[in-house]
Amino acid sequence: MFQTAQHSRLSPRERRKEFFMTLTVVFLLGYMTSLTADMMLPINLVWVTLALVVVTLVGAFGWASYLDEAKLNAHYVAWFWGGSVGLSASMLAFVALLPGMLIPGAAEAMLPANLAPIAANLTFGAGFMLGIVPATMGYLVWWLLLSARRD
Amino acid sequence: MRNRLKVLRAERDWSQADLAERLDVSRQSVNAIETGKYDPSLPLAFKIAAVFGLSIEQIFSADDVAQAAE
């Protein structure tokens, strides 16, 4: 009875926050449980990955739904400007690395001799990181600065 | 955009947290609006006006309008 009365005093925003935090904890527990499963079969890896995706999506939607408009705006602005700066950095790096991609053996020649043999194996991962890391870093830095300025 | 949030809050002896609770937003958002670092959406501006029992124009004014009035 007391708990019901106390719960009714929560604002809609606080109730949404409570709901999505509970949901996220439930999915995290499910994910942690799935980690203890037999990981020898690839299908388990698929389920674990799916669980991680669900946790991330539910967490992200839940988190965004209880942010108020000024905080959401800070994330939009940070993603637009910080992300754009990061993507520009990616583009500069891409242009700088372009000769190495077009001329056979050029990339290996640009690297120290001990790193050259692993250069080919790094291509996919390095390309992926080159695209996502600068934009994410730009977003985080922009968001931190904006949040500090508004707080 | 200029606003009179700080004055109106002081008149009612409300803290930023009190106003944030009434508006169902965070204290940081109230601070950002109050200091002019974030302009609220129209729905939030209406909500702010309703909380103070005033019209939007009595709380918010455009920078050039406020300068012209001074």
CSV table of N, CA and C in Angstrom, one decimal, chain A residues 11-14 16 68-71 73 149-151, chain B residues 24-29 31-32 37-38 40-41 44:
chain,number,residue,atom,x,y,z
A,11,SER,N,7.2,11.1,-11.2
A,11,SER,CA,6.8,11.8,-12.4
A,11,SER,C,6.8,10.8,-13.6
A,12,PRO,N,6.1,11.1,-14.7
A,12,PRO,CA,6.1,10.2,-15.9
A,12,PRO,C,7.5,9.9,-16.3
A,13,ARG,N,8.4,11.0,-16.3
A,13,ARG,CA,9.8,10.8,-16.7
A,13,ARG,C,10.5,9.8,-15.8
A,14,GLU,N,10.3,9.9,-14.5
A,14,GLU,CA,11.0,9.0,-13.6
A,14,GLU,C,10.4,7.6,-13.7
A,16,ARG,N,9.3,6.3,-16.6
A,16,ARG,CA,9.9,5.8,-17.8
A,16,ARG,C,11.3,5.3,-17.5
A,68,ASP,N,15.5,14.4,-21.2
A,68,ASP,CA,14.7,15.6,-21.6
A,68,ASP,C,15.2,16.2,-22.9
A,69,GLU,N,14.4,17.2,-23.4
A,69,GLU,CA,14.8,17.7,-24.7
A,69,GLU,C,16.1,18.4,-24.8
A,70,ALA,N,16.6,19.1,-23.7
A,70,ALA,CA,17.8,19.8,-23.7
A,70,ALA,C,19.0,18.8,-23.8
A,71,LYS,N,18.8,17.7,-23.0
A,71,LYS,CA,19.9,16.7,-23.0
A,71,LYS,C,19.9,16.0,-24.4
A,73,ASN,N,19.0,17.2,-27.2
A,73,ASN,CA,19.6,18.2,-28.1
A,73,ASN,C,21.1,18.2,-28.0
A,149,ARG,N,29.5,23.0,-20.4
A,149,ARG,CA,29.2,24.4,-20.6
A,149,ARG,C,27.7,24.7,-20.2
A,150,ARG,N,26.8,23.7,-20.4
A,150,ARG,CA,25.4,23.9,-20.0
A,150,ARG,C,25.1,23.6,-18.6
A,151,ASP,N,26.0,22.8,-17.9
A,151,ASP,CA,25.7,22.4,-16.5
A,151,ASP,C,25.8,23.6,-15.5
B,24,ASP,N,9.2,18.5,-15.3
B,24,ASP,CA,9.6,17.2,-15.6
B,24,ASP,C,10.8,17.1,-16.6
B,25,VAL,N,11.8,18.0,-16.3
B,25,VAL,CA,13.1,18.0,-17.0
B,25,VAL,C,14.2,17.9,-15.9
B,26,SER,N,15.4,17.8,-16.4
B,26,SER,CA,16.5,17.8,-15.5
B,26,SER,C,16.9,19.2,-15.0
B,27,ARG,N,17.6,19.2,-13.9
B,27,ARG,CA,18.1,20.5,-13.3
B,27,ARG,C,19.1,21.2,-14.3
B,28,GLN,N,19.9,20.3,-15.0
B,28,GLN,CA,20.9,20.9,-15.9
B,28,GLN,C,20.1,21.6,-17.1
B,29,SER,N,19.0,21.0,-17.5
B,29,SER,CA,18.2,21.6,-18.6
B,29,SER,C,17.7,23.0,-18.2
B,31,ASN,N,19.0,24.9,-16.0
B,31,ASN,CA,20.1,25.8,-16.0
B,31,ASN,C,20.5,26.3,-17.4
B,32,ALA,N,20.5,25.3,-18.3
B,32,ALA,CA,20.9,25.7,-19.7
B,32,ALA,C,19.9,26.7,-20.3
B,37,LYS,N,21.7,29.2,-22.8
B,37,LYS,CA,22.6,28.3,-23.6
B,37,LYS,C,21.7,27.3,-24.4
B,38,TYR,N,20.5,27.2,-24.1
B,38,TYR,CA,19.6,26.3,-24.8
B,38,TYR,C,18.2,27.0,-24.9
B,40,PRO,N,14.3,26.6,-25.3
B,40,PRO,CA,13.3,25.4,-25.2
B,40,PRO,C,12.5,25.3,-26.5
B,41,SER,N,11.9,24.1,-26.7
B,41,SER,CA,10.9,23.9,-27.7
B,41,SER,C,9.7,24.7,-27.4
B,44,LEU,N,7.7,23.0,-24.6
B,44,LEU,CA,8.3,23.3,-23.2
B,44,LEU,C,8.1,24.7,-22.8
